Coordinates of C-alpha atoms in Angstrom, one line a residue:
X1 CA -223.7 59.6 0.7
X2 CA -226.0 62.1 -1.0
X3 CA -226.5 63.3 2.4
X4 CA -223.1 64.0 3.2
X5 CA -223.2 65.6 0.0
X6 CA -226.1 67.8 0.7
X7 CA -224.8 68.8 4.0
X8 CA -221.7 69.8 2.5
X9 CA -223.6 71.5 0.2
X10 CA -225.4 73.6 2.3
X11 CA -222.4 74.6 4.5
X12 CA -220.3 76.0 1.2
X13 CA -223.7 78.0 0.6
X14 CA -223.5 79.3 4.2
X15 CA -219.7 79.8 4.1
X16 CA -220.4 81.8 0.9
X17 CA -223.2 83.9 2.3
X18 CA -221.5 84.9 5.5
X19 CA -220.9 89.2 5.5
X20 CA -217.6 89.8 6.5
X21 CA -217.3 93.2 8.4
X22 CA -215.9 96.0 6.5
X23 CA -212.2 96.7 6.6
X24 CA -211.4 100.5 7.0
X25 CA -208.5 102.1 5.8
X26 CA -207.6 103.0 9.4
X27 CA -208.2 99.3 10.4
X28 CA -205.7 98.3 8.0
X29 CA -202.9 101.2 9.0
X30 CA -203.3 99.8 12.5
X31 CA -202.6 96.2 11.0
X32 CA -199.5 97.5 9.3
X33 CA -198.2 99.1 12.3
X34 CA -198.6 96.1 14.4
X35 CA -197.0 93.8 11.8
X36 CA -194.0 96.5 11.2
X37 CA -193.7 97.1 14.9
X38 CA -193.7 93.1 16.0
X39 CA -192.6 91.1 12.9
X40 CA -191.1 93.1 10.0
X41 CA -187.9 93.7 12.2
X42 CA -185.1 94.4 11.7
X43 CA -185.5 96.0 8.1
X44 CA -183.3 98.2 5.8
X45 CA -186.3 100.5 6.4
X46 CA -187.0 103.0 8.9
X47 CA -190.4 102.6 10.5
X48 CA -191.6 105.8 8.6
X49 CA -190.4 104.4 5.5
X50 CA -192.1 100.7 6.1
X51 CA -195.4 102.4 7.0
X52 CA -195.2 104.5 4.1
X53 CA -194.4 101.3 1.8
X54 CA -197.5 99.7 3.8
X55 CA -199.8 102.5 2.9
X56 CA -199.0 101.9 -0.7
X57 CA -200.0 98.6 -0.6
X58 CA -203.2 99.3 1.2
X59 CA -204.4 101.8 -1.5
X60 CA -203.2 99.6 -4.4
X61 CA -205.0 96.6 -3.1
X62 CA -208.4 98.5 -2.6
X63 CA -210.2 97.0 -5.9
X64 CA -209.0 93.6 -5.0
X65 CA -210.1 93.5 -1.1
X66 CA -212.2 90.3 -0.5
X67 CA -210.3 88.2 -3.3
X68 CA -209.0 84.7 -2.9
X69 CA -205.5 84.4 -4.3
X70 CA -203.4 81.4 -4.6
X71 CA -199.8 80.9 -5.3
X72 CA -197.5 78.3 -4.9
X73 CA -193.9 77.5 -4.1
X74 CA -191.7 74.7 -3.5
X75 CA -190.8 73.6 0.2
X76 CA -187.9 75.5 2.0
X77 CA -187.5 77.5 5.2
X78 CA -187.9 80.7 3.2
X79 CA -191.4 79.9 1.5
X80 CA -192.7 78.3 4.9
X81 CA -192.4 81.8 6.5
X82 CA -194.1 83.6 3.7
X83 CA -196.8 81.1 3.9
X84 CA -197.7 80.8 7.6
X85 CA -196.6 84.2 8.5
X86 CA -196.3 86.8 5.5
X87 CA -199.6 85.5 3.5
X88 CA -201.6 86.2 7.1
X89 CA -199.9 89.7 7.2
X90 CA -200.7 90.4 4.0
X91 CA -204.2 89.8 4.4
X92 CA -204.8 91.5 7.5
X93 CA -202.9 94.5 5.9
X94 CA -205.0 94.3 2.3
X95 CA -207.9 92.4 2.6
X96 CA -206.7 90.2 0.0
X97 CA -207.1 86.5 1.1
X98 CA -203.8 84.6 -0.1
X99 CA -203.4 80.7 -0.2
X100 CA -199.6 80.5 -0.5
X101 CA -199.3 76.3 -0.8
X102 CA -196.0 74.8 -0.1
X103 CA -195.5 71.9 -2.4
X104 CA -192.3 70.0 -3.6
X105 CA -190.3 71.5 -6.3
X106 CA -191.1 68.5 -9.0
X107 CA -194.8 69.1 -8.2
X108 CA -194.5 72.8 -8.6
X109 CA -192.9 72.5 -11.9
X110 CA -195.7 70.0 -13.0
X111 CA -198.4 72.5 -11.7
X112 CA -196.8 75.2 -14.0
X113 CA -196.6 72.9 -17.1
X114 CA -200.4 71.7 -16.4
X115 CA -201.0 75.2 -17.1
X116 CA -199.0 76.3 -19.9
X117 CA -200.1 73.1 -21.4
X118 CA -204.1 73.5 -20.6
X119 CA -204.5 77.2 -20.5
X120 CA -206.2 76.9 -17.2
X121 CA -205.8 79.2 -14.2
X122 CA -204.5 76.6 -11.8
X123 CA -202.5 79.1 -9.7
X124 CA -202.7 83.2 -9.7
X125 CA -198.6 83.1 -9.5
X126 CA -196.0 80.9 -9.3
X127 CA -192.4 81.0 -7.4
X128 CA -190.6 79.1 -10.0
X129 CA -186.8 78.3 -10.3
X130 CA -185.2 80.6 -12.7
X131 CA -183.8 77.5 -14.1
X132 CA -186.8 77.7 -16.4
X133 CA -185.5 81.0 -18.1
X134 CA -184.9 79.2 -21.3
X135 CA -188.2 77.7 -21.4
X136 CA -190.0 80.5 -20.3
X137 CA -188.4 83.2 -22.9
X138 CA -188.7 80.6 -25.8
X139 CA -192.7 79.4 -25.3
X140 CA -193.8 83.0 -24.8
X141 CA -196.4 82.2 -21.9
X142 CA -194.9 83.8 -19.4
X143 CA -195.5 87.7 -19.1
X144 CA -192.1 89.5 -18.7
X145 CA -192.1 91.3 -15.7
X146 CA -190.1 94.3 -17.2
X147 CA -193.2 94.7 -19.8
X148 CA -195.7 94.3 -17.1
X149 CA -194.6 96.9 -14.5
X150 CA -194.6 99.7 -17.5
X151 CA -198.0 98.1 -18.9
X152 CA -200.8 96.4 -17.5
X153 CA -199.4 96.2 -13.7
X154 CA -198.1 99.7 -13.8
X155 CA -200.7 100.7 -11.4
X156 CA -199.9 97.7 -8.8
X157 CA -196.5 98.1 -9.1
X158 CA -194.6 99.3 -6.1
X159 CA -192.4 102.6 -6.4
X160 CA -190.1 101.3 -3.6
X161 CA -189.6 98.0 -5.4
X162 CA -185.9 98.8 -6.7
X163 CA -185.1 96.3 -9.1
X164 CA -181.7 96.9 -9.0
X165 CA -181.1 96.1 -5.3
X166 CA -181.9 92.3 -6.6
X167 CA -178.5 90.2 -6.9
X168 CA -179.8 87.6 -9.1
X169 CA -181.9 89.6 -12.1
X170 CA -179.2 88.8 -14.6
X171 CA -180.0 85.1 -13.7
X172 CA -183.9 86.0 -14.9
X173 CA -183.2 88.3 -17.8
X174 CA -183.6 86.5 -21.6
X175 CA -181.8 86.6 -24.4
X176 CA -184.5 89.5 -25.6
X177 CA -183.1 91.4 -22.9
X178 CA -186.5 91.5 -21.1
X179 CA -186.8 90.6 -17.2
X180 CA -189.1 87.3 -17.2
X181 CA -189.0 86.7 -13.2
X182 CA -188.2 88.3 -9.9
X183 CA -186.1 86.5 -7.5
X184 CA -187.9 85.7 -4.3
X185 CA -184.9 83.5 -2.5
X186 CA -181.5 82.2 -3.5
X187 CA -179.2 79.8 -2.1
X188 CA -175.9 78.6 -3.4
X189 CA -174.2 75.2 -3.7
X190 CA -170.9 75.4 -1.6
X191 CA -168.1 73.5 -0.2
X192 CA -168.6 72.6 3.6
X193 CA -165.9 71.3 5.9
X194 CA -165.1 70.7 9.6
X195 CA -163.2 73.8 10.5
X196 CA -162.1 72.4 13.6
X197 CA -160.9 69.4 12.3
X198 CA -159.1 71.3 9.5
X199 CA -157.4 73.5 12.1
X200 CA -156.1 70.8 14.7
X201 CA -152.6 70.8 14.3
X202 CA -152.1 66.7 15.1
X203 CA -154.6 66.4 12.0
X204 CA -152.5 69.2 10.0
X205 CA -149.0 67.5 10.9
X206 CA -150.4 64.2 9.6
X207 CA -151.9 65.5 6.5
X208 CA -148.6 67.2 5.2
X209 CA -146.6 64.1 6.1
X210 CA -148.7 61.8 4.0
X211 CA -149.4 64.3 0.8
X212 CA -146.5 66.7 1.2
X213 CA -148.8 70.0 1.5
X214 CA -151.2 71.6 4.0
X215 CA -154.4 70.9 4.9
X216 CA -156.6 73.5 4.0
X217 CA -159.7 74.6 2.0
X218 CA -159.2 72.2 -1.8
X219 CA -158.3 74.5 -4.3
X220 CA -159.0 71.9 -6.8
X221 CA -160.5 68.2 -6.9
X222 CA -157.1 66.8 -6.7
X223 CA -157.1 68.2 -3.1
X224 CA -160.7 67.3 -2.0
X225 CA -159.8 63.7 -3.2
X226 CA -156.6 63.5 -0.9
X227 CA -158.5 65.0 1.9
X228 CA -161.3 62.7 1.5
X229 CA -158.8 59.7 1.4
X230 CA -156.9 60.8 4.3
X231 CA -160.0 61.1 6.9
X232 CA -161.7 57.9 5.4
X233 CA -158.4 55.5 5.1
X234 CA -156.2 57.1 7.3
X235 CA -157.7 58.9 10.4
X236 CA -160.7 56.4 10.4
X237 CA -162.0 57.3 13.8
X238 CA -162.5 61.0 15.9
X239 CA -163.1 60.1 19.8
X240 CA -164.3 56.6 18.9
X241 CA -166.4 57.8 16.0
X242 CA -166.1 56.1 12.3
X243 CA -165.6 59.4 10.1
X244 CA -165.8 59.8 6.3
X245 CA -164.1 62.3 4.1
X246 CA -167.1 62.8 1.8
X247 CA -170.6 62.8 1.6
X248 CA -173.0 62.3 -1.2
X249 CA -175.8 60.1 -2.4
X250 CA -176.6 58.1 -5.1
X251 CA -180.1 56.2 -5.3
X252 CA -181.7 56.5 -8.9
X253 CA -184.4 59.3 -7.9
X254 CA -185.5 62.6 -9.5
X255 CA -183.3 64.2 -6.7
X256 CA -180.1 62.9 -8.4
X257 CA -180.9 64.9 -11.3
X258 CA -180.2 68.0 -9.2
X259 CA -177.2 66.6 -8.1
X260 CA -175.8 67.0 -11.4
X261 CA -177.8 69.6 -13.3
X262 CA -177.1 72.0 -10.5
X263 CA -173.8 72.7 -12.1
X264 CA -171.8 69.6 -11.2
X265 CA -170.3 69.5 -14.7
X266 CA -169.2 73.3 -14.5
X267 CA -167.6 72.3 -11.6
X268 CA -165.5 69.7 -13.4
X269 CA -164.9 72.4 -16.2
X270 CA -167.3 71.1 -19.1
X271 CA -168.7 73.8 -21.2
X272 CA -167.1 77.2 -22.1
X273 CA -166.0 80.6 -20.3
X274 CA -169.0 82.7 -19.5
X275 CA -171.2 84.4 -16.4
X276 CA -173.6 83.6 -16.0
X277 CA -173.2 80.6 -17.8
X278 CA -170.9 79.4 -20.8
X279 CA -171.2 80.3 -24.2
X280 CA -171.5 79.0 -26.9
X281 CA -171.6 75.5 -24.6
X282 CA -173.4 75.7 -21.0
X283 CA -172.8 73.6 -18.1
X284 CA -175.6 70.9 -19.3
X285 CA -173.4 70.4 -22.5
X286 CA -175.5 72.2 -24.8
X287 CA -174.3 74.5 -27.5
X288 CA -176.2 77.5 -28.7
X289 CA -175.7 79.5 -31.5
X290 CA -177.0 82.9 -31.5
X291 CA -180.6 82.0 -29.6
X292 CA -180.8 78.6 -31.4
X293 CA -179.8 75.4 -29.2
X294 CA -178.2 73.4 -31.9
X295 CA -176.8 70.0 -30.1
X296 CA -176.1 68.6 -26.8
X297 CA -173.6 65.6 -28.0
X298 CA -170.0 66.3 -28.8
X299 CA -171.0 65.2 -32.1
X300 CA -173.1 68.1 -32.7
X301 CA -170.8 70.5 -30.9
X302 CA -172.0 70.1 -27.4
X303 CA -170.1 68.9 -24.2
X304 CA -172.7 66.6 -22.4
X305 CA -170.7 63.3 -23.4
X306 CA -167.2 65.1 -23.7
X307 CA -164.2 64.2 -21.6
X308 CA -164.9 66.9 -19.0
X309 CA -168.4 65.6 -18.3
X310 CA -167.4 62.2 -18.3
X311 CA -164.7 62.9 -15.9
X312 CA -167.1 64.6 -13.5
X313 CA -169.6 61.6 -13.6
X314 CA -166.1 59.2 -13.0
X315 CA -164.9 61.1 -9.9
X316 CA -168.7 61.5 -8.4
X317 CA -169.2 57.5 -8.8
X318 CA -165.7 57.0 -7.4
X319 CA -165.7 59.2 -4.7
X320 CA -169.2 57.7 -3.5
X321 CA -168.0 54.2 -3.3
X322 CA -164.5 54.9 -1.8
X323 CA -165.0 57.7 0.8
X324 CA -168.5 58.4 1.8
X325 CA -170.5 56.3 4.5
X326 CA -171.8 52.7 2.9
X327 CA -175.0 53.6 2.9
X328 CA -174.9 57.2 0.9
X329 CA -175.2 55.4 -2.3
X330 CA -178.7 54.0 -1.5
X331 CA -179.8 57.6 0.0
X332 CA -181.5 60.5 -2.0
X333 CA -181.0 64.0 -1.7
X334 CA -183.7 64.5 1.4
X335 CA -182.1 61.6 3.1
X336 CA -178.4 62.7 2.7
X337 CA -179.0 66.2 3.7
X338 CA -178.9 66.0 7.3
X339 CA -176.1 63.9 7.5
X340 CA -173.4 66.0 8.1
X341 CA -175.1 67.9 10.9
X342 CA -174.9 64.1 12.8
X343 CA -171.1 64.8 13.4
X344 CA -168.8 62.4 11.3
X345 CA -168.3 63.9 7.9
X346 CA -164.9 65.9 7.2
X347 CA -166.2 67.8 4.1
X348 CA -168.9 67.7 1.6
X349 CA -168.2 69.2 -1.9
X350 CA -171.8 69.6 -3.0
X351 CA -173.6 71.1 -0.1
X352 CA -176.9 74.0 -0.3
X353 CA -176.4 76.7 1.9
X354 CA -180.3 76.3 1.9
X355 CA -179.3 74.0 5.0
X356 CA -177.4 76.5 6.8
X357 CA -180.9 77.4 9.3
X358 CA -180.8 73.5 10.0
X359 CA -177.3 73.2 10.8
X360 CA -177.0 76.2 13.3
X361 CA -179.2 74.5 15.6
X362 CA -177.9 74.8 19.3
X363 CA -177.1 71.0 20.5
X364 CA -176.0 69.6 17.2
X365 CA -172.5 67.6 17.4
X366 CA -171.5 70.4 14.7
X367 CA -172.1 73.5 17.0
X368 CA -170.1 74.9 19.7
X369 CA -171.5 75.6 23.1
X370 CA -171.2 79.4 22.6
X371 CA -173.6 79.2 19.4
X372 CA -170.8 79.4 16.9
X373 CA -170.2 76.1 14.4
X374 CA -167.5 74.0 14.2
X375 CA -167.8 74.0 10.6
X376 CA -167.6 76.3 7.8
X377 CA -168.5 77.0 4.1
X378 CA -166.2 78.1 1.4
X379 CA -166.0 77.9 -2.7
X380 CA -166.3 74.6 -4.4
X381 CA -163.0 73.2 -5.6
X382 CA -163.0 73.2 -9.4
X383 CA -161.7 70.1 -11.6
X384 CA -158.8 69.2 -13.9
X385 CA -161.0 70.8 -16.6
X386 CA -162.2 74.2 -15.3
X387 CA -160.5 77.5 -16.3
X388 CA -160.7 81.3 -14.9
X389 CA -163.6 82.6 -16.6
X390 CA -166.2 79.7 -16.0
X391 CA -169.0 79.2 -13.7
X392 CA -167.9 77.3 -10.4
X393 CA -171.1 76.0 -9.2
X394 CA -174.9 76.4 -8.8
X395 CA -177.2 79.3 -7.1
X396 CA -180.8 78.5 -7.0
X397 CA -183.0 81.5 -7.7
X398 CA -186.8 80.9 -6.9
X399 CA -188.6 83.6 -8.6
X400 CA -191.9 85.1 -9.0
X401 CA -193.3 84.1 -12.4
X402 CA -196.6 85.2 -13.9
X403 CA -198.2 83.4 -16.7
X404 CA -200.4 85.1 -19.6
X405 CA -203.1 82.5 -18.7
X406 CA -203.8 83.9 -15.6
X407 CA -206.8 86.4 -16.0
X408 CA -205.2 89.9 -15.6
X409 CA -208.0 90.8 -12.7
X410 CA -206.4 87.9 -10.6
X411 CA -202.7 88.5 -11.6
X412 CA -202.5 92.0 -10.1
X413 CA -203.4 91.3 -6.7
X414 CA -201.0 87.9 -6.8
X415 CA -198.4 90.7 -8.2
X416 CA -199.0 92.8 -5.3
X417 CA -198.4 89.9 -2.9
X418 CA -195.2 89.0 -4.7
X419 CA -193.8 92.2 -4.4
X420 CA -195.0 92.3 -0.4
X421 CA -192.7 89.0 0.3
X422 CA -189.9 90.8 -1.7
X423 CA -190.4 94.1 -0.3
X424 CA -187.5 96.1 1.4
X425 CA -190.3 96.4 4.4
X426 CA -189.9 92.4 5.1
X427 CA -186.9 91.0 3.2
X428 CA -184.1 91.6 6.1
X429 CA -186.2 89.8 8.6
X430 CA -187.0 86.9 5.9
X431 CA -183.5 86.8 5.2
X432 CA -182.5 86.3 8.9
X433 CA -185.2 83.1 9.2
X434 CA -184.6 81.5 5.6
X435 CA -181.0 82.7 4.9
X436 CA -181.8 83.1 1.3
X437 CA -180.6 86.5 0.3
X438 CA -182.1 88.6 -3.1
X439 CA -181.1 92.1 -2.0
X440 CA -177.7 93.3 -1.9
X441 CA -179.0 95.8 0.9
X442 CA -180.1 93.3 3.0
X443 CA -176.7 91.3 2.9
X444 CA -174.5 94.5 3.8
X445 CA -176.9 95.3 6.7
X446 CA -175.2 95.5 9.8
X447 CA -177.4 93.0 11.5
X448 CA -175.7 90.2 9.3
X449 CA -172.1 91.7 10.2
X450 CA -173.3 91.1 14.0
X451 CA -174.7 87.5 12.9
X452 CA -171.6 86.6 10.7
X453 CA -169.7 84.3 13.3
X454 CA -172.6 82.3 13.9
X455 CA -173.4 81.2 10.1
X456 CA -170.3 79.7 8.9
X457 CA -169.0 81.9 6.4
X458 CA -172.4 82.6 4.6
X459 CA -172.1 86.1 4.9
X460 CA -168.5 86.4 3.8
X461 CA -169.5 84.3 0.6
X462 CA -172.2 86.5 -0.1
X463 CA -170.4 89.9 0.4
X464 CA -167.5 88.8 -1.8
X465 CA -166.5 88.7 -5.6
X466 CA -166.6 84.9 -5.4
X467 CA -170.2 85.1 -5.4
X468 CA -170.8 86.3 -9.1
X469 CA -169.2 82.7 -10.3
X470 CA -172.4 80.7 -8.9
X471 CA -175.3 81.0 -11.2
X472 CA -178.7 78.9 -12.2
X473 CA -179.4 77.0 -15.3
X474 CA -179.1 79.3 -18.1
X475 CA -181.0 80.3 -21.4
X476 CA -179.2 77.4 -23.6
X477 CA -181.8 75.1 -22.0
X478 CA -185.2 75.4 -24.3
X479 CA -187.2 73.5 -22.3
X480 CA -186.2 72.6 -18.7
X481 CA -188.8 70.1 -17.4
X482 CA -188.3 68.0 -20.7
X483 CA -184.9 67.7 -20.2
X484 CA -184.3 67.7 -16.7
X485 CA -185.8 64.6 -16.3
X486 CA -183.6 63.0 -18.6
X487 CA -180.8 63.6 -16.0
X488 CA -181.2 61.0 -13.3
X489 CA -182.5 58.2 -15.3
X490 CA -179.3 58.1 -17.1
X491 CA -176.6 59.2 -14.6
X492 CA -178.3 56.8 -12.3
X493 CA -177.2 53.9 -14.6
X494 CA -173.8 55.2 -13.8
X495 CA -174.4 55.5 -10.1
X496 CA -175.6 51.8 -9.9
X497 CA -172.7 50.5 -12.1
X498 CA -175.4 49.4 -15.0
X499 CA -173.1 51.8 -17.1
X500 CA -169.8 53.0 -17.3
X501 CA -169.4 57.1 -16.8
X502 CA -169.2 57.5 -20.5
X503 CA -172.0 54.9 -21.6
X504 CA -174.1 57.1 -19.4
X505 CA -173.1 60.2 -20.6
X506 CA -173.4 59.1 -24.4
X507 CA -177.1 58.0 -23.3
X508 CA -177.8 61.3 -21.9
X509 CA -176.5 63.5 -24.8
X510 CA -178.5 61.2 -27.3
X511 CA -181.7 61.8 -25.3
X512 CA -181.3 65.7 -25.1
X513 CA -180.4 65.5 -28.7
X514 CA -184.0 63.9 -29.1
X515 CA -185.6 66.2 -27.0
X516 CA -184.1 69.0 -29.2
X517 CA -184.9 67.5 -32.4
X518 CA -188.5 66.8 -31.3
X519 CA -188.9 70.7 -30.5
X520 CA -187.2 71.7 -33.7
X521 CA -189.8 69.8 -35.6
X522 CA -192.5 71.0 -33.6
X523 CA -191.6 74.4 -34.3
X524 CA -193.7 75.7 -31.1
X525 CA -190.2 77.9 -30.0
X526 CA -190.0 80.1 -33.1
X527 CA -186.8 81.9 -34.0
X528 CA -185.2 81.1 -30.8
X529 CA -185.9 77.3 -31.0
X530 CA -183.4 74.4 -31.3
X531 CA -181.8 74.0 -35.1
X532 CA -179.8 70.9 -34.5
X533 CA -176.4 71.0 -36.3
X534 CA -175.2 68.0 -38.3
X535 CA -173.3 65.2 -36.9
X536 CA -169.6 65.6 -37.1
X537 CA -166.8 63.7 -36.3
X538 CA -165.6 64.7 -32.6
X539 CA -162.1 65.4 -33.9
X540 CA -163.5 68.3 -35.6
X541 CA -164.9 69.9 -32.7
X542 CA -161.8 69.1 -30.5
X543 CA -159.9 71.2 -32.8
X544 CA -162.2 74.1 -32.6
X545 CA -161.6 76.8 -29.8
X546 CA -163.5 76.5 -26.5
X547 CA -165.8 73.4 -25.5
X548 CA -165.7 70.4 -26.0
X549 CA -162.0 69.8 -25.4
X550 CA -160.1 66.5 -25.7
X551 CA -159.0 64.3 -22.6
X552 CA -156.6 65.4 -20.7
X553 CA -153.2 63.2 -20.1
X554 CA -153.3 63.9 -16.5
X555 CA -157.0 64.1 -14.8
X556 CA -155.3 64.4 -11.3
X557 CA -152.6 66.9 -10.8
X558 CA -151.0 68.1 -7.7
X559 CA -153.4 69.1 -4.8
X560 CA -154.0 72.6 -4.1
X561 CA -155.2 74.2 -0.7
X562 CA -155.9 77.4 0.8
X563 CA -155.9 78.5 4.2
X564 CA -159.5 79.3 5.1
X565 CA -158.9 82.2 7.3
X566 CA -156.7 83.8 4.4
X567 CA -159.4 83.2 1.9
X568 CA -162.0 85.6 3.9
X569 CA -158.8 88.2 4.0
X570 CA -158.7 87.9 0.5
X571 CA -162.3 88.4 -0.1
X572 CA -162.5 91.3 1.9
X573 CA -159.6 93.2 0.5
X574 CA -161.1 92.5 -3.2
X575 CA -164.7 93.9 -1.9
X576 CA -162.1 97.2 -0.9
X577 CA -160.7 97.9 -4.3

């Protein structure tokens, strides 16, 4: 054992004393040209502009050449491309050695928490979901990007960064008006359906005969439910294969939390009107007055256990049991994700566009031989409590985040790498690889106009006004890591049948209030920390304007659908106005 340790130690010393060949400016420019010519195409910039941007990175990186920098992100296609391709490119061009770790999303949050709690520099920068915006601006451990780029980081901030080109900057801006994070990737949670089945004349005739209206993209949950019933109980089989009208997952697992915090309640109509998040009550059911969270339960003016939230969980449980494959109830997010690509699912109300790259692979049962998909994506239908002006779904926004505990001499080269992977020189190509758009200029590039027919509506959605109704978790949530973990445990009880939806949401609301209370007593979040309302009778809050609202007499109502091709036309017309 000691011999192995000794040999390992001498090997480490030898490695540390290796003299690396000096990387000249000419070498770096040659490397940049190689990458621009062979990898960073297409781009919204011309090659001369790309080379000018690369020259800036080379010069700005000079003080940090030879440094070893560590950053981290969750495991998705976009970040794998950054880690495997863009990090080596940055190393060759700048001489800064980047280790870009790819780990599970929960592990990213855990590492971030560790650094915030201990002050030890675990990573030099994080690609961390903007869902933590309420956490970051309250704990004051994050360096606001808008401060950094005009202050300590001015000398390492790309003059071609063009922050106004980022489509998600409203998600990463706190109530103090400062930009705390900068988007690296975004994807939305949309409705997915089998376009070939929905446009089949025989299917359309049978559906209209049964339900009295046209088979199409469901506008509301009532229509989604009818379509789910139609394919599961009336169609049953297509080409000899058992089909289902719904897909979801229900295992009591941390991934079940995302299923709900990623705006399921807002889709039902819980919370208040407001973009990017409801005010004063958001889609988590948390009421905020000024910048202070004041309660989650209906008794404190929140909506986590209000009628709209309970309705949302009730429908989730009902549809999972009635219309999804029997095995879905025991699946996690990761296990359920690939199922629609197998060809026996008619529609899915809660489908992440991050799956698009895997859903368009040649040879899949859901792909045509010409490379076009048999499926489409469309806006999510809304529940019975939803009103115009509310958000309609979730948009993930993984964003570059700098912590104050990172030494400035390490933060600067990490920030250079962060800007590199979101620079106009590389983001169009990165968008083609991962299909997670962050720049308006990329979305409207001709290369995506040409590719749009093979992406099932993704480009049309991101070019539409509807895109604005899909937003991440907002600033009402004061401590995302602490509060998010409560969701899967409590809703898991509803999914398993251990509790009714009302009992589960009552328990969740109470648990959230307890966390808010602890934060209030600790006083660690300053003037924008929680300050709980006194409990009042639910009727008092139901009588106030906005959320929470009393239970509707009819939560089903008539189904409403829209023809997909007509929907696309309305988007195009709205954009031209």
